[in-house]
CSV table of C-alpha atoms in Angstrom, one decimal:
chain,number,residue,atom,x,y,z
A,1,UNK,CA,-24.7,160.7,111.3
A,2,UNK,CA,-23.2,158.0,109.6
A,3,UNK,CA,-20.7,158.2,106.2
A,4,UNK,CA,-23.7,157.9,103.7
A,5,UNK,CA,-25.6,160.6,104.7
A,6,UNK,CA,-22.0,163.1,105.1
A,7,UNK,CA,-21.6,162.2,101.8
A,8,UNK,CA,-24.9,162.9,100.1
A,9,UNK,CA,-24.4,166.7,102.5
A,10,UNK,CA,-21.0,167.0,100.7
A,11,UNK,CA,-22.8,166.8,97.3
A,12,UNK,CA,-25.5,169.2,97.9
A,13,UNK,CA,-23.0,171.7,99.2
A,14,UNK,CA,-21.1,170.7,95.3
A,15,UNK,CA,-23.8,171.8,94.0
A,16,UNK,CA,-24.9,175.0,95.7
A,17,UNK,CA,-21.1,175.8,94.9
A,18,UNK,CA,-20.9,174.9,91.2
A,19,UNK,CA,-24.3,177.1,90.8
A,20,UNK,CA,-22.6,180.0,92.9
A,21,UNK,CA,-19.6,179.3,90.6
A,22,UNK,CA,-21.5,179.4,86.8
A,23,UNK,CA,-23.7,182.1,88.2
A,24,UNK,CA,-20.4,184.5,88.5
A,25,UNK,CA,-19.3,183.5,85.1
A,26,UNK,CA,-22.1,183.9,83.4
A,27,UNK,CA,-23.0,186.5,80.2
A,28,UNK,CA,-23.4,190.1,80.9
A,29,UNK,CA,-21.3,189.3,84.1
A,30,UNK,CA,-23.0,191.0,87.6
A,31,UNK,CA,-21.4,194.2,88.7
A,32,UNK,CA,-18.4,192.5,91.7
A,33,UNK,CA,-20.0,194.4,94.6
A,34,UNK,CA,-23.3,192.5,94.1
A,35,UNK,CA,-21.9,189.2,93.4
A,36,UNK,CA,-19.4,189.5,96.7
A,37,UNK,CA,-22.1,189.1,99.2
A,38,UNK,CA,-23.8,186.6,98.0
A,39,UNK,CA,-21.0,184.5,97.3
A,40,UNK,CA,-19.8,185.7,100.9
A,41,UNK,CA,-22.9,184.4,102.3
A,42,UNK,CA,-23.3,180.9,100.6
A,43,UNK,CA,-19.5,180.0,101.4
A,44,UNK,CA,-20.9,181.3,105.2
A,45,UNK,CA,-23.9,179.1,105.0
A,46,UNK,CA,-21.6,175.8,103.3
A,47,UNK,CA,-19.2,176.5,106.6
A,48,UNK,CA,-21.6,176.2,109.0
A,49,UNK,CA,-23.3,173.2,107.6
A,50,UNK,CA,-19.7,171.5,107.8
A,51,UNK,CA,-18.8,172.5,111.0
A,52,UNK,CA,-22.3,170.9,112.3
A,53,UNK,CA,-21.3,167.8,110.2
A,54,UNK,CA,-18.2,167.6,111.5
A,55,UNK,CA,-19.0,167.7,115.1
A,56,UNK,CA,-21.9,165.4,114.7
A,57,UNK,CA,-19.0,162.6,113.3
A,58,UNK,CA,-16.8,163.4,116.6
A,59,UNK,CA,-19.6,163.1,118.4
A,60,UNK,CA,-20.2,159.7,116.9
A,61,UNK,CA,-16.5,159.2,117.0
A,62,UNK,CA,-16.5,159.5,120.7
A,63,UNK,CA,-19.8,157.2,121.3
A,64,UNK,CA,-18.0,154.5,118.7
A,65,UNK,CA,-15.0,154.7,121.3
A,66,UNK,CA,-17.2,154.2,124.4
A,67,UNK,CA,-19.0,151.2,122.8
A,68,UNK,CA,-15.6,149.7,121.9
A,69,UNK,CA,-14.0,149.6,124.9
A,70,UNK,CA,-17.2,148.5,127.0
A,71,UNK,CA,-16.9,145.4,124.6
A,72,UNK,CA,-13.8,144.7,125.1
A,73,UNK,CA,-14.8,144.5,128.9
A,74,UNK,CA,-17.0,142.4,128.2
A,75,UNK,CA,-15.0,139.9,125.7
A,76,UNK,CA,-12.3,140.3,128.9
A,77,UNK,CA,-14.6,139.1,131.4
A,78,UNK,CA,-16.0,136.8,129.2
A,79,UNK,CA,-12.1,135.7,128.7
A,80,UNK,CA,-11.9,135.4,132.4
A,81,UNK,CA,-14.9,133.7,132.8
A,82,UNK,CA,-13.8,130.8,130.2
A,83,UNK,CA,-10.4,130.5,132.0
A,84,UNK,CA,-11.5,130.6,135.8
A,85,UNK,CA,-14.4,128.0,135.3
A,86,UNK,CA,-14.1,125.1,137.7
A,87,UNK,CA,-15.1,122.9,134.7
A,88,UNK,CA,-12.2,121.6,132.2
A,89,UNK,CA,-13.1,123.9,128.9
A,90,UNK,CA,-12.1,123.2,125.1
A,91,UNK,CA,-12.3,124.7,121.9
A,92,UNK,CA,-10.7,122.8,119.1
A,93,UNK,CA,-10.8,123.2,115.5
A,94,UNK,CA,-13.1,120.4,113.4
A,95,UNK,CA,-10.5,117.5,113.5
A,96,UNK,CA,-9.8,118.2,117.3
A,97,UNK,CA,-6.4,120.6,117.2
A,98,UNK,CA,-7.0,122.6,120.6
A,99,UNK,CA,-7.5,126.0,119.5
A,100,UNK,CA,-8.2,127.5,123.4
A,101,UNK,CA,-7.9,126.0,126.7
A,102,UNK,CA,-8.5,126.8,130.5
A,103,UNK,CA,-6.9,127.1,133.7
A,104,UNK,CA,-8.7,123.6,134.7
A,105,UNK,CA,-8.1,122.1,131.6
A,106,UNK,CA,-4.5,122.8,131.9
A,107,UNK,CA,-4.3,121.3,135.3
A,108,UNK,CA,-6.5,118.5,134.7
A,109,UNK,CA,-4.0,117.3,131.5
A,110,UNK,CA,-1.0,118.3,133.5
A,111,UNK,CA,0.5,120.7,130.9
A,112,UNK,CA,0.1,124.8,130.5
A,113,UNK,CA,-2.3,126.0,128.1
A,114,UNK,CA,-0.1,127.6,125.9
A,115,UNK,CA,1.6,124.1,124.9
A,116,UNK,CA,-1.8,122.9,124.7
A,117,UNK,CA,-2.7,125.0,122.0
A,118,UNK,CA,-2.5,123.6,118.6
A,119,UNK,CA,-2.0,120.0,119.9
A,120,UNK,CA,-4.4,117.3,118.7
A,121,UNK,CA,-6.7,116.3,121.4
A,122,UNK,CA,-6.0,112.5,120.8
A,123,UNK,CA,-2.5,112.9,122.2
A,124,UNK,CA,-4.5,113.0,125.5
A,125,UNK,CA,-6.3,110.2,125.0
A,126,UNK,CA,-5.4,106.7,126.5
A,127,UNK,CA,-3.4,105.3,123.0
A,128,UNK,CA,-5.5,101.5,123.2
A,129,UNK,CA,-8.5,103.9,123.2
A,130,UNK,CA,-7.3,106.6,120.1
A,131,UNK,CA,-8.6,104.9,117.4
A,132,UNK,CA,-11.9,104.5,118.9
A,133,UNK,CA,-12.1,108.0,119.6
A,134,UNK,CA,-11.2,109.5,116.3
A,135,UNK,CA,-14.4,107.2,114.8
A,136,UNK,CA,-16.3,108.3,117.4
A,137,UNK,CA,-15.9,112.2,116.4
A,138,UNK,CA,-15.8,111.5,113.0
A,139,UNK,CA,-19.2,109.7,113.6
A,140,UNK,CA,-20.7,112.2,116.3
A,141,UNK,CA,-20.0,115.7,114.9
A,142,UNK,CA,-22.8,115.4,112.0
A,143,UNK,CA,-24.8,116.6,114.9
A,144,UNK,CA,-25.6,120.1,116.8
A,145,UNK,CA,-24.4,118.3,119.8
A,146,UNK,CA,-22.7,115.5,120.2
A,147,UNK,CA,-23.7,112.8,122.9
A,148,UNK,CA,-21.4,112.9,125.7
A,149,UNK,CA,-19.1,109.5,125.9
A,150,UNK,CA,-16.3,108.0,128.5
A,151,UNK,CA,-13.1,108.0,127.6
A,152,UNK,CA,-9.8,107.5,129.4
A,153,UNK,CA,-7.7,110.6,129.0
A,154,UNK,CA,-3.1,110.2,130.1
A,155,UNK,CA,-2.4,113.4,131.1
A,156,UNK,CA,1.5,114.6,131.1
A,157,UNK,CA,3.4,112.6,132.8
A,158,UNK,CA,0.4,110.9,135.0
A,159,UNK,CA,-1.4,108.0,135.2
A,160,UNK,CA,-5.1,107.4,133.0
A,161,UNK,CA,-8.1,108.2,134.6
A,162,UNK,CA,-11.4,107.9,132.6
A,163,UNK,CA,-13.3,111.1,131.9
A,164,UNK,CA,-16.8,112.3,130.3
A,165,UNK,CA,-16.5,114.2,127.5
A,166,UNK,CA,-19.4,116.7,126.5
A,167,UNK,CA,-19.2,118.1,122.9
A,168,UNK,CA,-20.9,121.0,120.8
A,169,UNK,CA,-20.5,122.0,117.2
A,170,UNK,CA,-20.1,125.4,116.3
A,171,UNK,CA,-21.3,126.3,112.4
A,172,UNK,CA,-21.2,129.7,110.6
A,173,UNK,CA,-23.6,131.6,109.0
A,174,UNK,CA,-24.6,128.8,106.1
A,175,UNK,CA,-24.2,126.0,109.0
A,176,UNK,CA,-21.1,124.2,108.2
A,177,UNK,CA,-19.1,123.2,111.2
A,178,UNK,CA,-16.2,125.5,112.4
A,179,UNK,CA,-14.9,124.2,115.4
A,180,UNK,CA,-16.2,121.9,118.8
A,181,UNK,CA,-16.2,123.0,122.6
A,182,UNK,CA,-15.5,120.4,124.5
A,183,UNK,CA,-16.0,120.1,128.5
A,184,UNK,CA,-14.0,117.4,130.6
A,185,UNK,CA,-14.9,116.0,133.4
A,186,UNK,CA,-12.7,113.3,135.5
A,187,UNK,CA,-15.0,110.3,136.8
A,188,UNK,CA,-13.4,109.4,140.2
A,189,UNK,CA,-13.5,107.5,142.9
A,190,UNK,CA,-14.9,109.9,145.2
A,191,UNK,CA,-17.3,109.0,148.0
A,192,UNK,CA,-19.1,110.6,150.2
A,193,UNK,CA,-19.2,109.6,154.2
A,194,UNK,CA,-20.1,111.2,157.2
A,195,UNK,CA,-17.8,113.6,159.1
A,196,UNK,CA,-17.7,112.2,162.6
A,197,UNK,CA,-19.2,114.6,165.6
A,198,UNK,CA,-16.3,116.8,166.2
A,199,UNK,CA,-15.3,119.2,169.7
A,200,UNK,CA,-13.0,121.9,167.7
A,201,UNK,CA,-14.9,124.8,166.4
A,202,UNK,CA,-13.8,125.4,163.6
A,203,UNK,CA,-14.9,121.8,162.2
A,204,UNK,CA,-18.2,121.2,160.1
A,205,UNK,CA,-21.0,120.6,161.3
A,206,UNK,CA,-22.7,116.5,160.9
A,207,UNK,CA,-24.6,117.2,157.8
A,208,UNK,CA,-21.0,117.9,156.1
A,209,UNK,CA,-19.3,115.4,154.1
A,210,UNK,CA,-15.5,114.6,153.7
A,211,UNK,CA,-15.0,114.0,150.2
A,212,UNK,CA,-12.0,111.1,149.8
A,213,UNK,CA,-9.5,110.8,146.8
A,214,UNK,CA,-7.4,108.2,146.3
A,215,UNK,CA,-3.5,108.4,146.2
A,216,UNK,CA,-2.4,109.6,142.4
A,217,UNK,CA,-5.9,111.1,141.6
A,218,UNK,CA,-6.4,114.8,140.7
A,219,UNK,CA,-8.2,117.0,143.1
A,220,UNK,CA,-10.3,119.6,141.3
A,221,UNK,CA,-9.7,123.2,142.5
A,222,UNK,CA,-12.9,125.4,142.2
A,223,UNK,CA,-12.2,129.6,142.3
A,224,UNK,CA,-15.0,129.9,144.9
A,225,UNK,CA,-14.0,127.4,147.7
A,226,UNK,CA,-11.2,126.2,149.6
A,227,UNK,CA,-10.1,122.7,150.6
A,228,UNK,CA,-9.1,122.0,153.8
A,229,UNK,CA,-7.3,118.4,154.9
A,230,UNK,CA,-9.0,116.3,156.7
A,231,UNK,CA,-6.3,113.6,156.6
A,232,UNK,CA,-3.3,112.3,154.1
A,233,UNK,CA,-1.3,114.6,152.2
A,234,UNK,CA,-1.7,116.7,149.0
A,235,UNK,CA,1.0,117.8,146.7
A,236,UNK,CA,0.7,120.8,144.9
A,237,UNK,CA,2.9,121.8,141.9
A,238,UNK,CA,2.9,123.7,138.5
A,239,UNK,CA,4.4,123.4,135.4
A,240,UNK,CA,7.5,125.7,134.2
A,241,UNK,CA,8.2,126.6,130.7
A,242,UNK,CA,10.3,123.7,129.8
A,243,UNK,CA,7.2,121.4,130.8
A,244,UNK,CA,8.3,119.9,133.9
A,245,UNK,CA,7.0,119.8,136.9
A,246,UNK,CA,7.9,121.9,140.0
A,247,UNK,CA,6.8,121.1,143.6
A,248,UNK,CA,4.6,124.4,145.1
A,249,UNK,CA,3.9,122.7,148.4
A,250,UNK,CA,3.4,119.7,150.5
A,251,UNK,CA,-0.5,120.3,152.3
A,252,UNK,CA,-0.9,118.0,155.4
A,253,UNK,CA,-3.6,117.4,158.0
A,254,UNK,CA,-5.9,120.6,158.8
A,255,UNK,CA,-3.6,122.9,156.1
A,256,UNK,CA,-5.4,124.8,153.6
A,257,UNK,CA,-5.1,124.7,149.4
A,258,UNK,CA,-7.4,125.9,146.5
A,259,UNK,CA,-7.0,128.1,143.3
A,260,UNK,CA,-8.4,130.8,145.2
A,261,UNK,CA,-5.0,130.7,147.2
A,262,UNK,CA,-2.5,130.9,144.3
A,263,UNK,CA,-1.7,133.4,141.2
A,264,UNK,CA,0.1,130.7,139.0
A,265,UNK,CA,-1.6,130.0,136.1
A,266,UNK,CA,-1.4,126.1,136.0
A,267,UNK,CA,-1.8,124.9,139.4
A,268,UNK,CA,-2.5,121.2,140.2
A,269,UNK,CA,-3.5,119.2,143.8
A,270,UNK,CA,-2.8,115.6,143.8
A,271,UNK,CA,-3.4,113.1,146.4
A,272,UNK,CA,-0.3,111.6,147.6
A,273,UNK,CA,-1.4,109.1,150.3
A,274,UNK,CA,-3.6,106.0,149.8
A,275,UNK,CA,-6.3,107.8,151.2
A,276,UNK,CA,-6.9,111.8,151.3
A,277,UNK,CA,-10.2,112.9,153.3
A,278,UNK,CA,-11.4,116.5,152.2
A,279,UNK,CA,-13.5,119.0,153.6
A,280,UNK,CA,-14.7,122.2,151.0
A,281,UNK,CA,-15.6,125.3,152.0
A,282,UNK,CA,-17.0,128.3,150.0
A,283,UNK,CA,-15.4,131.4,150.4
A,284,UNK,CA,-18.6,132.9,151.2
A,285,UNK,CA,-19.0,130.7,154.3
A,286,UNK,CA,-15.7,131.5,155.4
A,287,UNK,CA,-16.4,135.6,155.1
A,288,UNK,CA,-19.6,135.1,156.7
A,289,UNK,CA,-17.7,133.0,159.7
A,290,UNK,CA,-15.4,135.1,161.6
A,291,UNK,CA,-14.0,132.9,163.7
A,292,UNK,CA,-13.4,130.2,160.6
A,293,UNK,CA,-11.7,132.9,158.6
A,294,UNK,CA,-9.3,133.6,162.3
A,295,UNK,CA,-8.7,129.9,162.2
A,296,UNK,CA,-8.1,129.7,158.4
A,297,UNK,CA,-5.7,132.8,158.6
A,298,UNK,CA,-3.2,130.8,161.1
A,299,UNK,CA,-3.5,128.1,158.9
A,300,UNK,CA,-2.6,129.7,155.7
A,301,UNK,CA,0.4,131.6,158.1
A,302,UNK,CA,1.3,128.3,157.8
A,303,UNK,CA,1.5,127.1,154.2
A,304,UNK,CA,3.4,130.8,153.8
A,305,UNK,CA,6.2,129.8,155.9
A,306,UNK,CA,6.3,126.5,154.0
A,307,UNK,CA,6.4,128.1,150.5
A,308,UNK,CA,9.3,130.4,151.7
A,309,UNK,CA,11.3,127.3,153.1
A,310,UNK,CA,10.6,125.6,149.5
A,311,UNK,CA,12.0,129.2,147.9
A,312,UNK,CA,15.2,128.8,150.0
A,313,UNK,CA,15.6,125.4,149.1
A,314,UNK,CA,15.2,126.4,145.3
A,315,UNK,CA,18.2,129.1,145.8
A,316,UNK,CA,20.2,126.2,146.8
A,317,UNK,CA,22.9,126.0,144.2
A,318,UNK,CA,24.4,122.1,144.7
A,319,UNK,CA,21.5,119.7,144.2
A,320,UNK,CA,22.5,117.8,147.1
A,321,UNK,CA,21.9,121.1,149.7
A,322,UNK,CA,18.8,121.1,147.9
A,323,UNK,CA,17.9,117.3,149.1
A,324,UNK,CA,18.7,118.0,152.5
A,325,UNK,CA,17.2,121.0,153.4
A,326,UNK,CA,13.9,119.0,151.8
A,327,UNK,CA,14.5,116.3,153.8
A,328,UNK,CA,14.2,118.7,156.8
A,329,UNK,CA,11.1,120.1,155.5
A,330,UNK,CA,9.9,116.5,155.0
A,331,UNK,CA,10.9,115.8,158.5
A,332,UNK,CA,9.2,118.7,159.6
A,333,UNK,CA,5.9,118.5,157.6
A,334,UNK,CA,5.1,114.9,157.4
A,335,UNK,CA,7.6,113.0,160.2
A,336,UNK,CA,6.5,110.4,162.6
A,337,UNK,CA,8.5,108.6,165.2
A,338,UNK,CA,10.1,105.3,164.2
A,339,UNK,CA,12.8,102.9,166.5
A,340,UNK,CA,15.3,104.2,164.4
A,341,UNK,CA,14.9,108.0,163.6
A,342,UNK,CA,11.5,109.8,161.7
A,343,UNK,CA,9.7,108.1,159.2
A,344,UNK,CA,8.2,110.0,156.6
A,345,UNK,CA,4.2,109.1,156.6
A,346,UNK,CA,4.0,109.3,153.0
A,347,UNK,CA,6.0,107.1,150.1
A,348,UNK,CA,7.1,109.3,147.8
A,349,UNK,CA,9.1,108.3,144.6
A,350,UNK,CA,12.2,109.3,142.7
A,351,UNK,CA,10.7,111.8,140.6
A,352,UNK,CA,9.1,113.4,143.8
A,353,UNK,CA,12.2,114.4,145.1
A,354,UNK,CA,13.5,115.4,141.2
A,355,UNK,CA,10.6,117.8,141.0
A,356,UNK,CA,11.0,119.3,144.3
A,357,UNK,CA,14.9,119.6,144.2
A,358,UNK,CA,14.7,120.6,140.1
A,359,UNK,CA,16.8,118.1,139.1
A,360,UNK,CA,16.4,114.9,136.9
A,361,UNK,CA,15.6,111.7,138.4
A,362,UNK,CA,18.8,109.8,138.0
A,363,UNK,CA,21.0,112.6,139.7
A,364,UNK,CA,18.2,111.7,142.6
A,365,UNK,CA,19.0,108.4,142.6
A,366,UNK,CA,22.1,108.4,142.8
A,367,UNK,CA,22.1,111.1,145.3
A,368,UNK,CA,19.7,108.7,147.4
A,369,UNK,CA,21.5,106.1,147.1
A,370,UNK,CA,24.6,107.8,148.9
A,371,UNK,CA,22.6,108.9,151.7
A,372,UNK,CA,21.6,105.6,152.3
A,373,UNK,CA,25.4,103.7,151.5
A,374,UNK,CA,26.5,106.9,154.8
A,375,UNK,CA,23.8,104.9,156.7
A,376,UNK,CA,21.8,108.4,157.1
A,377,UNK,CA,18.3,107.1,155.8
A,378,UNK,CA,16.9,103.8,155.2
A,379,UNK,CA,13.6,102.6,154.1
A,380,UNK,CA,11.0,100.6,155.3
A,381,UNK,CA,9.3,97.2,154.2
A,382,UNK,CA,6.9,99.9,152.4
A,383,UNK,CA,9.6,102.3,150.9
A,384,UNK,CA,8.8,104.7,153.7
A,385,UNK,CA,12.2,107.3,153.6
A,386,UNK,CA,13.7,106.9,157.5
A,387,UNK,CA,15.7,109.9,158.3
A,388,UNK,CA,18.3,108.5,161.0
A,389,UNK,CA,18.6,109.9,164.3
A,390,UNK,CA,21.9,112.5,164.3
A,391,UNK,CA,22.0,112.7,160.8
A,392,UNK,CA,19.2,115.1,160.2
């Protein structure tokens, strides 16, 4: 029953009553004891009818609830759907001010997605190339879709890379454009070469592939695999509130990573050596493999006990504590012998040891610059960190 037809029942019952009511008031007037019961039996027969009514509308009430929240289900895993895709996902009003953005967005433009909403797109995009892109959307977005063009995209704090970019328009009801969904996709350097026959188990079998990034580049993390180090070294980090970066953990040879591994909402892999080899597995191939998923266990025991080193380092209060329980961890993780104490395998910068101490760059340097005046690290021709024998 909807509201229409409750009202049109309303009225008729009106009416039966106004004719009850000018029948009792009308000329000679009927003896009381024969107006009573019929008056008694109309106002019976006007209950009943409303009391049907009214449990019909519950009823309705009730189904209208049902429906609601089985939509908002829906919309919700929908929501989830939009943010857990492995595919960089925008929707931006018709002059390109992000409305919405995903997890893999985020990451891919190295900044949270809630200070990506309401920024111009173009602030993404490689500044020689910004004028060129904002003729190319104004010329493009005449269309239902947009032909997909290369652009090179600066994330926060990183270097360009060039990605695709795939647009659709969305219109309203009289088809004028509302907004534009956008995908990104980073064109890499990835390359494809054969794993080598291997004697461990747990390795891939030949028709596998190690997929190779080069140092600096973003790795993308899909929800329904896991990556697993071939060789090099991957750094994972997220961003905190204030926009800066924070180091999350340092993934070496045969140590696991992927999104499925974390509950941080902006999470981002980056190769750190010249050369990082990758093998992916589904999480359904794991499951399916008992002995993988034994193998992977120990080797996610592993990045747990590094996470809770990098959490005591963190409750460091003096920056410089901080710096040398990391160096230890460094030591530790990535160390290799050298004539004059353990050279770390990997170069990192300044800023690499800011992010992972949470400190600025220039305290950093100056704190590195101490530790190497005490004669307790050096570097090498290649900037290689040397942690001196005795001092560590």
């Amino acid at each position: 029953m909807n509201v229409d037809i409750f009202a049109r029942q309303m009225e008729a019952l009106n009416l039966r009553l106004n004719k009850l009511y000018q029948g009792a008031n009308a000329s000679p007037s009927p003896p009381i004891e024969h107006l009573l019961p019929v008056a008694f039996k109309e106002l019976g027969i006007v209950s009943e009818e409303l009391q049907v009514a009214v449990e019909e509308l519950c009823q309705q009430n009730q189904e209208l609830a049902v429906v609601q929240v089985q939509l908002q289900a829906e919309r919700q895993r929908y929501q989830d759907l939009f943010q857990l895709a492995p595919e960089a996902y925008l929707v931006t009003d018709i002059n390109g001010k992000i409305r919405e953005a995903n997890r893999a967005a985020a990451l891919l433009l190295n900044i949270s997605d809630e200070h990506l909403i309401g920024k111009p797109l173009v602030v993404f995009v490689a500044s020689e190339e910004r004028w060129q892109f904002r003729n190319e959307l104004n010329r493009k977005r005449a269309g239902d879709r947009i032909p997909d063009w290369k652009v090179h995209l600066q994330p926060r704090g990183g270097e360009p890379f060039e990605a695709m970019l795939t647009v659709s328009v969305v219109r309203d009801g009289e088809g004028r454009p509302t907004s534009l969904r956008w995908m990104l996709r980073q064109i890499g350097t990835r390359e494809l070469i054969p794993i080598p026959q291997q004697t461990n188990n747990d390795a891939k079998s030949l028709d596998s592939a190690i997929q190779v990034y080069a140092k600096g580049e973003i790795i993308p993390l899909n929800p329904q695999s896991i990556w697993q180090v071939h060789r090099g070294l991957v750094k994972l980090t997220t961003i905190c509130e204030t926009g800066e970066e924070v180091l999350v953990g340092l993934v070496g040879d045969k140590m696991l990573f992927g999104a499925s591994l974390t509950a941080l909402k902006t999470y981002q892999a980056t190769a750190m050596s010249k050369q990082v080899q990758l093998v992916e597995f589904s999480l359904a191939e794991i499951a399916s493999d008992p002995h993988l998923a034994q193998t992977f266990f120990e080797q996610i025991n592993r990045r747990l006990k590094q996470t809770e080193l990098l959490l005591a380092i963190f409750a460091k209060r003096r920056v410089q504590d901080r710096l040398q329980h990391l160096l230890l961890l460094l030591q530790q993780e990535i160390g290799e012998f050298h004539k004059e104490g353990t050279r770390l395998k990997v170069r990192l910068t300044h800023e690499d040891f800011a992010n992972a101490c949470s400190t600025t760059r220039v305290t950093m340097t100056r704190l590195l610059l101490r530790l190497q005046q005490d004669g307790k690290i050096a570097f090498d021709s290649d900037r290689h960190l040397i942690l001196k024998y005795g001092c560590f």
